[in-house]
């Protein structure tokens, strides 16, 4: 049989790695729910025309089709790729497009503002590389309004993320930096200096971290028709950053006046003021953060791991005023998305976080001989009935071999059944060697040993 080659871009974690991923997911979910976000799950597919309407032409959509037999009708249907874009189904490449559709379809049953979290797999047909996959997990939160949505939700978004990652610091996850900007600042400033292609300028400035200021300046002149003075002013705006509201004064010092610019500066100041109280040093203003997608209209966010900035953003999002609309009603929103797979891959690859054991079992119940296996199974059943995960030794090997089996799997305790019907047995902590008489109807493991945990690695 030929060797099976792995598929690039489709990660499959080991059991121990899954423990780490599950802990990250559980922490995110728990934090989101502490802030009042209700969980939903949407279907994995959307009509192709809906996926393409978002305008992310750089993202390759995986199409969904079924194999047709020779005797089946060859006609377009919901599972065929032979019809129009409206007939064709594609796997969703993010969770925002499904959310917009979900809100439109269920608006009559939702209470607004609608606060939701959603943790699901998504698929993108792009070239796999460090931190970029074809199949990966995202964890999103969004608040959707009906007609209007107050600005304070834009302040809330990065604070929720700061809270979630603060809870992950104890297991070895590095500190994060959430960079924030406001598209109104950029748009108002560009209008104020006379640049007409605002969206094109935003997309160009968004390339600063990838190609540098000189190349961005050349693109502004060549593609956006900017003069040397306009390009210099746009780059001067993008160079402003800071953790306090002095950034507002530095923008005003550039001498550009525009009503939209002033509105954006006021909103950014409100966000930074809140951040200085709730998450000091975590949230910073960075006016080169543009988020190249056209639908963002207010605050935008990008998050990096401190010391791992080369990985790129692990969490991003922003305000959008008209992503979801039925032509009569508009549902503005603000959201942010954690790239869970990108985050977990770096934590594992750099040895920053590790699982305490690879199996759920806290106890291995030993077997003296095969005839006594029913007694071992009874003990295991009694422990499980009390919520203690355990398993029974696979063979009645010598006790030393059974202990080594438990040790290899990270199981902390081995239970030795009594060899007479009247006794209850003893349990041994194989890490310390401590061994004590124990009753399966009353014994409890240490709280930290009950389930697999996650701790900082050796890196």
Short mmCIF file of C-alpha atoms in Angstrom, two decimals:
data_model
loop_
_atom_site.label_atom_id
_atom_site.label_comp_id
_atom_site.label_asym_id
_atom_site.label_seq_id
_atom_site.Cartn_x
_atom_site.Cartn_y
_atom_site.Cartn_z
CA UNK A 1 0.00 0.00 0.00
CA UNK A 2 1.40 3.40 -0.96
CA UNK A 3 2.18 5.92 1.75
CA UNK A 4 -0.59 8.47 2.37
CA UNK A 5 0.67 12.01 1.83
CA UNK A 6 -0.76 14.76 4.06
CA UNK A 7 -2.82 17.51 2.47
CA UNK A 8 -1.15 20.88 2.84
CA UNK A 9 -3.24 23.52 4.56
CA UNK A 10 -5.59 21.14 6.38
CA UNK A 11 -4.21 20.81 9.94
CA UNK A 12 -4.95 17.74 12.04
CA UNK A 13 -3.93 18.08 15.67
CA UNK A 14 -2.77 15.22 17.87
CA UNK A 15 -4.86 14.42 21.00
CA UNK A 16 -2.55 16.54 23.18
CA UNK A 17 -2.69 19.40 20.68
CA UNK A 18 -6.47 19.13 20.62
CA UNK A 19 -6.45 19.66 24.39
CA UNK A 20 -4.70 22.98 23.82
CA UNK A 21 -7.09 23.99 21.03
CA UNK A 22 -10.12 23.01 23.12
CA UNK A 23 -8.87 25.09 26.06
CA UNK A 24 -8.45 28.13 23.80
CA UNK A 25 -11.93 27.63 22.32
CA UNK A 26 -13.52 27.10 25.73
CA UNK A 27 -11.89 30.25 27.11
CA UNK A 28 -13.02 32.34 24.16
CA UNK A 29 -16.55 30.95 24.31
CA UNK A 30 -16.80 31.46 28.06
CA UNK A 31 -15.53 35.04 27.81
CA UNK A 32 -17.87 35.88 24.96
CA UNK A 33 -20.82 34.55 26.95
CA UNK A 34 -19.72 36.46 30.06
CA UNK A 35 -20.15 39.57 27.92
CA UNK A 36 -23.62 38.52 26.81
CA UNK A 37 -22.93 37.07 23.35
CA UNK A 38 -25.24 34.18 22.41
CA UNK A 39 -23.88 31.36 20.29
CA UNK A 40 -25.14 30.46 16.83
CA UNK A 41 -23.96 28.13 14.08
CA UNK A 42 -24.69 28.63 10.40
CA UNK A 43 -24.49 26.23 7.47
CA UNK A 44 -21.11 25.65 5.85
CA UNK A 45 -22.27 26.66 2.35
CA UNK A 46 -23.69 29.78 0.74
CA UNK A 47 -24.72 30.57 -2.85
CA UNK A 48 -21.67 31.55 -4.84
CA UNK A 49 -23.11 34.92 -5.86
CA UNK A 50 -23.56 35.83 -2.19
CA UNK A 51 -19.97 34.84 -1.38
CA UNK A 52 -18.61 36.86 -4.29
CA UNK A 53 -20.74 39.91 -3.46
CA UNK A 54 -18.49 40.72 -0.51
CA UNK A 55 -15.78 41.75 -2.95
CA UNK A 56 -12.89 39.70 -1.54
CA UNK A 57 -11.66 38.64 -4.96
CA UNK A 58 -8.32 37.59 -3.48
CA UNK A 59 -10.02 34.76 -1.58
CA UNK A 60 -10.58 31.58 -3.57
CA UNK A 61 -13.91 29.95 -2.84
CA UNK A 62 -14.18 26.17 -2.70
CA UNK A 63 -17.17 25.03 -4.74
CA UNK A 64 -19.52 22.28 -3.62
CA UNK A 65 -20.73 19.73 -6.15
CA UNK A 66 -21.85 16.12 -6.25
CA UNK A 67 -20.69 13.48 -8.67
CA UNK A 68 -23.32 12.79 -11.29
CA UNK A 69 -23.83 9.30 -12.65
CA UNK A 70 -24.29 8.70 -16.33
CA UNK A 71 -27.97 7.95 -15.80
CA UNK A 72 -28.68 11.11 -13.81
CA UNK A 73 -30.12 14.26 -15.42
CA UNK A 74 -27.41 16.70 -16.36
CA UNK A 75 -29.05 19.93 -15.23
CA UNK A 76 -28.18 22.70 -12.79
CA UNK A 77 -29.42 22.32 -9.26
CA UNK A 78 -28.45 23.41 -5.77
CA UNK A 79 -25.50 21.02 -5.68
CA UNK A 80 -24.18 21.53 -9.19
CA UNK A 81 -21.42 23.79 -10.41
CA UNK A 82 -22.86 23.93 -13.93
CA UNK A 83 -25.49 26.63 -13.39
CA UNK A 84 -25.30 30.31 -12.66
CA UNK A 85 -23.50 31.72 -9.65
CA UNK A 86 -26.85 31.73 -7.89
CA UNK A 87 -27.24 27.98 -8.48
CA UNK A 88 -23.74 27.12 -7.31
CA UNK A 89 -22.83 26.55 -3.67
CA UNK A 90 -19.48 27.41 -2.14
CA UNK A 91 -17.95 26.78 1.28
CA UNK A 92 -17.92 29.98 3.32
CA UNK A 93 -14.51 31.66 3.61
CA UNK A 94 -15.42 33.68 6.71
CA UNK A 95 -18.31 33.95 9.16
CA UNK A 96 -19.43 37.47 8.26
CA UNK A 97 -21.19 36.62 4.99
CA UNK A 98 -23.22 33.84 6.68
CA UNK A 99 -24.05 36.24 9.54
CA UNK A 100 -25.41 38.86 7.14
CA UNK A 101 -27.62 36.26 5.47
CA UNK A 102 -28.70 34.84 8.85
CA UNK A 103 -29.75 38.27 10.10
CA UNK A 104 -31.77 38.98 6.96
CA UNK A 105 -33.54 35.62 7.09
CA UNK A 106 -34.29 35.76 10.82
CA UNK A 107 -34.73 39.48 11.48
CA UNK A 108 -38.33 39.03 12.56
CA UNK A 109 -37.29 36.58 15.29
CA UNK A 110 -34.17 38.35 16.57
CA UNK A 111 -33.96 40.89 19.38
CA UNK A 112 -31.80 43.87 18.43
CA UNK A 113 -29.10 44.77 19.14
CA UNK A 114 -28.31 41.15 18.28
CA UNK A 115 -25.17 39.97 20.09
CA UNK A 116 -23.78 36.71 18.76
CA UNK A 117 -20.67 34.61 18.96
CA UNK A 118 -19.89 31.99 16.35
CA UNK A 119 -17.06 29.45 16.38
CA UNK A 120 -16.79 27.38 13.20
CA UNK A 121 -14.53 26.09 10.46
CA UNK A 122 -14.09 28.13 7.28
CA UNK A 123 -12.32 27.33 4.01
CA UNK A 124 -10.12 29.42 1.71
CA UNK A 125 -8.39 28.14 -1.39
CA UNK A 126 -5.12 29.97 -1.00
CA UNK A 127 -1.47 28.99 -0.80
CA UNK A 128 -0.72 27.48 2.63
CA UNK A 129 2.13 29.05 4.60
CA UNK A 130 3.00 29.83 8.19
CA UNK A 131 -0.23 30.83 9.89
CA UNK A 132 -2.33 30.50 6.72
CA UNK A 133 -4.46 27.43 6.07
CA UNK A 134 -7.09 26.22 3.64
CA UNK A 135 -9.29 24.92 6.45
CA UNK A 136 -9.25 26.73 9.76
CA UNK A 137 -11.33 27.73 12.74
CA UNK A 138 -12.53 31.26 13.49
CA UNK A 139 -14.17 32.63 16.61
CA UNK A 140 -16.28 35.72 15.91
CA UNK A 141 -18.32 38.16 17.93
CA UNK A 142 -20.61 40.75 16.38
CA UNK A 143 -23.28 43.19 17.48
CA UNK A 144 -25.92 43.94 14.86
CA UNK A 145 -28.38 46.82 15.10
CA UNK A 146 -31.67 47.52 13.33
CA UNK A 147 -31.25 50.81 11.49
CA UNK A 148 -28.80 52.27 14.00
CA UNK A 149 -26.03 51.01 16.25
CA UNK A 150 -24.50 53.21 19.00
CA UNK A 151 -20.77 53.88 18.91
CA UNK A 152 -20.17 52.37 22.34
CA UNK A 153 -20.29 48.90 20.77
CA UNK A 154 -17.18 49.85 18.79
CA UNK A 155 -15.48 50.51 22.12
CA UNK A 156 -16.69 47.20 23.52
CA UNK A 157 -15.23 44.95 20.80
CA UNK A 158 -11.50 45.28 21.55
CA UNK A 159 -12.18 45.28 25.30
CA UNK A 160 -13.84 41.85 25.04
CA UNK A 161 -10.82 40.52 23.14
CA UNK A 162 -8.45 42.05 25.70
CA UNK A 163 -10.41 40.28 28.43
CA UNK A 164 -10.30 36.92 26.63
CA UNK A 165 -6.55 37.02 26.08
CA UNK A 166 -5.91 38.21 29.63
CA UNK A 167 -7.53 34.94 30.73
CA UNK A 168 -5.14 33.00 28.49
CA UNK A 169 -1.95 34.58 29.84
CA UNK A 170 -1.74 32.09 32.73
CA UNK A 171 -1.22 29.15 30.35
CA UNK A 172 1.61 30.76 28.40
CA UNK A 173 -0.17 32.68 25.66
CA UNK A 174 1.91 35.83 24.96
CA UNK A 175 0.59 39.31 25.54
CA UNK A 176 -1.33 40.90 22.69
CA UNK A 177 -1.42 44.34 21.19
CA UNK A 178 -4.73 45.50 19.69
CA UNK A 179 -4.13 48.26 17.14
CA UNK A 180 -7.16 50.45 16.46
CA UNK A 181 -7.99 53.14 13.97
CA UNK A 182 -11.13 54.75 12.57
CA UNK A 183 -11.90 54.77 8.88
CA UNK A 184 -13.57 58.17 9.24
CA UNK A 185 -10.17 59.61 10.13
CA UNK A 186 -8.57 58.20 7.01
CA UNK A 187 -11.44 59.08 4.70
CA UNK A 188 -11.83 62.59 6.08
CA UNK A 189 -8.09 63.23 5.95
CA UNK A 190 -7.75 61.98 2.35
CA UNK A 191 -10.73 64.09 1.29
CA UNK A 192 -9.20 67.05 3.12
CA UNK A 193 -5.96 66.82 1.14
CA UNK A 194 -7.82 66.38 -2.16
CA UNK A 195 -7.47 62.64 -2.86
CA UNK A 196 -10.59 61.49 -4.69
CA UNK A 197 -10.14 57.70 -4.73
CA UNK A 198 -10.52 57.19 -0.99
CA UNK A 199 -11.11 53.42 -1.15
CA UNK A 200 -8.11 52.91 -3.41
CA UNK A 201 -5.94 55.00 -1.10
CA UNK A 202 -7.09 52.97 1.90
CA UNK A 203 -6.19 49.71 0.15
CA UNK A 204 -2.79 51.08 -0.77
CA UNK A 205 -1.99 52.37 2.71
CA UNK A 206 -3.06 49.00 4.13
CA UNK A 207 0.04 47.52 2.42
CA UNK A 208 2.47 49.54 4.55
CA UNK A 209 3.58 46.65 6.76
CA UNK A 210 4.15 44.44 3.70
CA UNK A 211 5.99 46.75 1.30
CA UNK A 212 7.09 49.77 3.37
CA UNK A 213 6.46 53.53 3.09
CA UNK A 214 8.59 54.20 0.00
CA UNK A 215 6.75 51.62 -2.08
CA UNK A 216 3.38 52.79 -0.75
CA UNK A 217 4.25 56.36 -1.68
CA UNK A 218 5.11 55.27 -5.22
CA UNK A 219 1.81 53.38 -5.51
CA UNK A 220 -0.15 56.38 -4.26
CA UNK A 221 1.38 58.52 -6.97
CA UNK A 222 1.18 55.91 -9.73
CA UNK A 223 -2.22 54.35 -9.02
CA UNK A 224 -4.16 56.93 -7.03
CA UNK A 225 -2.91 60.02 -8.85
CA UNK A 226 -1.53 61.59 -5.67
CA UNK A 227 0.92 64.43 -5.85
CA UNK A 228 4.19 64.15 -3.94
CA UNK A 229 2.72 66.40 -1.23
CA UNK A 230 -0.48 64.35 -0.94
CA UNK A 231 1.46 61.08 -0.73
CA UNK A 232 3.71 62.57 1.94
CA UNK A 233 0.69 63.74 3.95
CA UNK A 234 -0.99 60.31 3.72
CA UNK A 235 2.20 58.66 4.94
CA UNK A 236 2.55 61.21 7.76
CA UNK A 237 -0.95 60.29 8.97
CA UNK A 238 -0.13 56.58 8.81
CA UNK A 239 3.01 57.11 10.90
CA UNK A 240 1.03 58.32 13.93
CA UNK A 241 0.49 55.85 16.77
CA UNK A 242 0.23 55.89 20.54
CA UNK A 243 -1.50 54.53 23.61
CA UNK A 244 -3.18 57.80 24.66
CA UNK A 245 -5.26 60.54 23.13
CA UNK A 246 -2.20 62.60 22.20
CA UNK A 247 -2.55 60.91 18.80
CA UNK A 248 -5.56 63.16 18.16
CA UNK A 249 -3.46 66.29 18.70
CA UNK A 250 -0.76 64.93 16.40
CA UNK A 251 -3.29 64.38 13.62
CA UNK A 252 -4.67 67.90 14.02
CA UNK A 253 -1.12 69.23 13.91
CA UNK A 254 -0.92 68.06 10.28
CA UNK A 255 -3.23 70.98 9.46
CA UNK A 256 -6.00 69.15 7.59
CA UNK A 257 -9.62 70.13 8.31
CA UNK A 258 -12.65 68.03 7.48
CA UNK A 259 -15.91 67.28 9.29
CA UNK A 260 -15.63 63.50 8.84
CA UNK A 261 -12.04 63.63 10.08
CA UNK A 262 -13.15 65.44 13.25
CA UNK A 263 -15.93 62.91 13.83
CA UNK A 264 -13.47 60.05 13.54
CA UNK A 265 -10.97 61.71 15.87
CA UNK A 266 -13.66 62.18 18.49
CA UNK A 267 -14.64 58.51 18.29
CA UNK A 268 -11.05 57.32 18.45
CA UNK A 269 -10.46 59.47 21.53
CA UNK A 270 -13.47 57.86 23.25
CA UNK A 271 -12.16 54.37 22.48
CA UNK A 272 -8.63 55.13 23.69
CA UNK A 273 -9.94 56.78 26.88
CA UNK A 274 -11.88 53.59 27.71
CA UNK A 275 -8.90 51.41 26.83
CA UNK A 276 -6.60 53.35 29.16
CA UNK A 277 -8.93 52.43 32.03
CA UNK A 278 -9.99 48.88 31.10
CA UNK A 279 -6.98 47.52 29.17
CA UNK A 280 -3.99 49.84 29.69
CA UNK A 281 -1.10 49.12 27.36
CA UNK A 282 -3.05 46.55 25.35
CA UNK A 283 -5.07 48.76 23.01
CA UNK A 284 -3.16 51.37 21.03
CA UNK A 285 -4.08 53.78 18.26
CA UNK A 286 -2.23 53.04 15.02
CA UNK A 287 -3.33 55.15 12.08
CA UNK A 288 -1.76 52.94 9.45
CA UNK A 289 -4.34 50.25 10.24
CA UNK A 290 -6.78 50.68 7.38
CA UNK A 291 -8.29 47.21 6.80
CA UNK A 292 -8.47 47.19 3.00
CA UNK A 293 -12.06 45.91 2.77
CA UNK A 294 -14.45 48.52 1.41
CA UNK A 295 -17.35 47.83 3.75
CA UNK A 296 -15.68 49.07 6.96
CA UNK A 297 -17.05 52.49 7.92
CA UNK A 298 -15.82 53.26 11.46
CA UNK A 299 -13.48 51.66 13.97
CA UNK A 300 -11.10 48.97 12.69
CA UNK A 301 -8.99 46.54 14.72
CA UNK A 302 -5.92 44.35 14.22
CA UNK A 303 -4.34 42.21 16.93
CA UNK A 304 -0.83 40.77 17.08
CA UNK A 305 1.01 38.56 19.55
CA UNK A 306 3.79 40.52 21.21
CA UNK A 307 7.09 38.97 20.14
CA UNK A 308 5.42 37.19 17.22
CA UNK A 309 4.45 40.14 15.05
CA UNK A 310 5.74 38.34 11.95
CA UNK A 311 2.80 35.98 12.20
CA UNK A 312 0.50 38.84 11.25
CA UNK A 313 -2.88 39.63 12.70
CA UNK A 314 -4.50 36.92 14.83
CA UNK A 315 -7.69 38.91 15.38
CA UNK A 316 -9.24 41.65 13.26
CA UNK A 317 -12.50 43.36 12.41
CA UNK A 318 -14.35 46.63 12.47
CA UNK A 319 -17.56 48.62 12.06
CA UNK A 320 -19.73 48.15 8.97
CA UNK A 321 -22.88 50.15 8.35
CA UNK A 322 -24.54 48.32 5.47
CA UNK A 323 -23.20 44.80 5.15
CA UNK A 324 -26.70 43.42 5.78
CA UNK A 325 -29.66 45.10 4.06
CA UNK A 326 -32.88 43.96 2.42
CA UNK A 327 -33.39 47.21 0.54
CA UNK A 328 -35.87 48.54 3.09
CA UNK A 329 -34.07 48.00 6.39
CA UNK A 330 -30.36 48.20 7.03
CA UNK A 331 -28.61 46.31 9.80
CA UNK A 332 -25.34 48.01 10.81
CA UNK A 333 -22.88 46.06 12.87
CA UNK A 334 -19.46 45.83 14.41
CA UNK A 335 -17.49 42.63 14.79
CA UNK A 336 -14.14 41.06 15.44
CA UNK A 337 -12.78 37.63 14.54
CA UNK A 338 -10.09 35.52 16.22
CA UNK A 339 -8.09 33.29 13.90
CA UNK A 340 -8.03 30.33 16.27
CA UNK A 341 -6.06 27.95 14.05
CA UNK A 342 -3.40 30.56 13.32
CA UNK A 343 -3.08 31.27 17.04
CA UNK A 344 -2.96 27.61 18.08
CA UNK A 345 -0.44 26.71 15.38
CA UNK A 346 1.99 29.32 16.70
CA UNK A 347 1.46 28.32 20.34
CA UNK A 348 2.18 24.69 19.49
CA UNK A 349 4.92 25.27 16.94
CA UNK A 350 6.86 27.57 19.26
CA UNK A 351 6.35 25.32 22.29
CA UNK A 352 4.61 28.12 24.18
CA UNK A 353 1.73 26.00 25.46
CA UNK A 354 1.40 22.28 26.17
CA UNK A 355 -1.21 19.89 27.54
CA UNK A 356 -0.77 18.25 30.93
CA UNK A 357 -1.74 14.90 29.40
CA UNK A 358 -2.95 13.56 26.07
CA UNK A 359 -5.94 11.56 27.33
CA UNK A 360 -8.95 12.53 29.43
CA UNK A 361 -8.44 9.67 31.89
CA UNK A 362 -7.36 10.69 35.39
CA UNK A 363 -7.24 7.09 36.62
CA UNK A 364 -6.11 3.78 35.18
CA UNK A 365 -7.79 0.89 36.98
CA UNK A 366 -5.38 -2.02 36.96
CA UNK A 367 -6.30 -5.62 36.31
CA UNK A 368 -4.79 -8.43 38.41
CA UNK A 369 -5.79 -11.14 35.96
CA UNK A 370 -8.41 -11.44 33.27
CA UNK A 371 -10.84 -13.27 35.54
CA UNK A 372 -10.85 -10.19 37.82
CA UNK A 373 -11.54 -7.71 34.98
CA UNK A 374 -15.27 -7.43 35.92
CA UNK A 375 -14.21 -6.08 39.35
CA UNK A 376 -11.96 -3.49 37.68
CA UNK A 377 -14.80 -2.50 35.38
CA UNK A 378 -17.09 -2.05 38.42
CA UNK A 379 -14.60 0.32 40.03
CA UNK A 380 -14.28 2.28 36.79
CA UNK A 381 -18.07 2.54 36.49
CA UNK A 382 -18.32 3.82 40.08
CA UNK A 383 -15.69 6.50 39.39
CA UNK A 384 -17.34 7.57 36.14
CA UNK A 385 -20.71 7.83 37.89
CA UNK A 386 -19.12 10.47 40.10
CA UNK A 387 -17.65 12.37 37.14
CA UNK A 388 -14.10 11.02 37.32
CA UNK A 389 -12.75 10.05 33.87
CA UNK A 390 -10.95 6.72 33.89
CA UNK A 391 -10.13 3.64 31.88
CA UNK A 392 -9.31 0.03 32.63
CA UNK A 393 -5.90 -1.41 31.79
CA UNK A 394 -5.93 -3.10 28.36
CA UNK A 395 -4.25 -6.29 29.59
CA UNK A 396 -3.56 -8.05 32.86
CA UNK A 397 0.17 -7.48 32.48
CA UNK A 398 2.59 -7.14 35.37
CA UNK A 399 1.77 -4.12 37.54
CA UNK A 400 4.97 -2.36 36.56
CA UNK A 401 3.97 -2.55 32.92
CA UNK A 402 0.48 -1.24 33.68
CA UNK A 403 1.99 1.69 35.60
CA UNK A 404 4.31 2.47 32.69
CA UNK A 405 1.30 2.37 30.36
CA UNK A 406 -0.39 5.01 32.53
CA UNK A 407 2.79 7.09 32.75
CA UNK A 408 3.25 7.18 28.97
CA UNK A 409 -0.27 8.53 28.58
CA UNK A 410 0.10 11.07 31.38
CA UNK A 411 -2.54 9.39 33.57
CA UNK A 412 -1.68 10.52 37.11
CA UNK A 413 -3.34 7.78 39.19
CA UNK A 414 -3.39 3.97 39.10
CA UNK A 415 -6.07 2.12 41.04
CA UNK A 416 -5.27 -1.31 42.49
CA UNK A 417 -8.47 -3.27 43.19
CA UNK A 418 -8.62 -5.25 46.41
CA UNK A 419 -7.82 -8.90 45.78
CA UNK A 420 -10.61 -10.00 48.09
CA UNK A 421 -14.31 -9.24 47.66
CA UNK A 422 -14.53 -7.33 50.97
CA UNK A 423 -11.84 -4.73 50.21
CA UNK A 424 -12.02 -1.57 48.10
CA UNK A 425 -8.43 -1.24 46.94
CA UNK A 426 -5.72 1.40 46.87
CA UNK A 427 -4.87 4.28 44.57
CA UNK A 428 -1.36 5.40 43.71
CA UNK A 429 -0.20 8.81 42.51
CA UNK A 430 2.49 7.59 40.15
CA UNK A 431 4.20 11.00 40.09
CA UNK A 432 4.91 11.15 43.83
CA UNK A 433 4.68 7.45 44.64
CA UNK A 434 2.11 8.12 47.35
CA UNK A 435 -0.29 5.18 47.75
CA UNK A 436 -3.38 5.16 49.97
CA UNK A 437 -6.43 2.97 50.61
CA UNK A 438 -9.38 4.32 48.62
CA UNK A 439 -13.08 3.75 48.13
CA UNK A 440 -14.43 4.42 44.60
CA UNK A 441 -17.64 5.80 46.11
CA UNK A 442 -15.77 8.55 47.98
CA UNK A 443 -12.24 9.09 46.61
CA UNK A 444 -11.52 12.32 44.71
CA UNK A 445 -8.45 13.20 42.66
CA UNK A 446 -6.81 16.58 43.09
CA UNK A 447 -8.93 19.18 41.29
CA UNK A 448 -6.11 19.99 38.88
CA UNK A 449 -5.88 16.32 37.89
CA UNK A 450 -9.55 15.71 37.15
CA UNK A 451 -9.33 16.73 33.49
CA UNK A 452 -6.42 17.43 31.14
CA UNK A 453 -5.09 20.93 31.62
CA UNK A 454 -2.94 23.36 29.69
CA UNK A 455 0.24 24.99 30.93
CA UNK A 456 3.07 27.13 29.66
CA UNK A 457 5.57 25.13 27.60
CA UNK A 458 9.30 24.95 27.95
CA UNK A 459 10.03 27.50 25.21
#
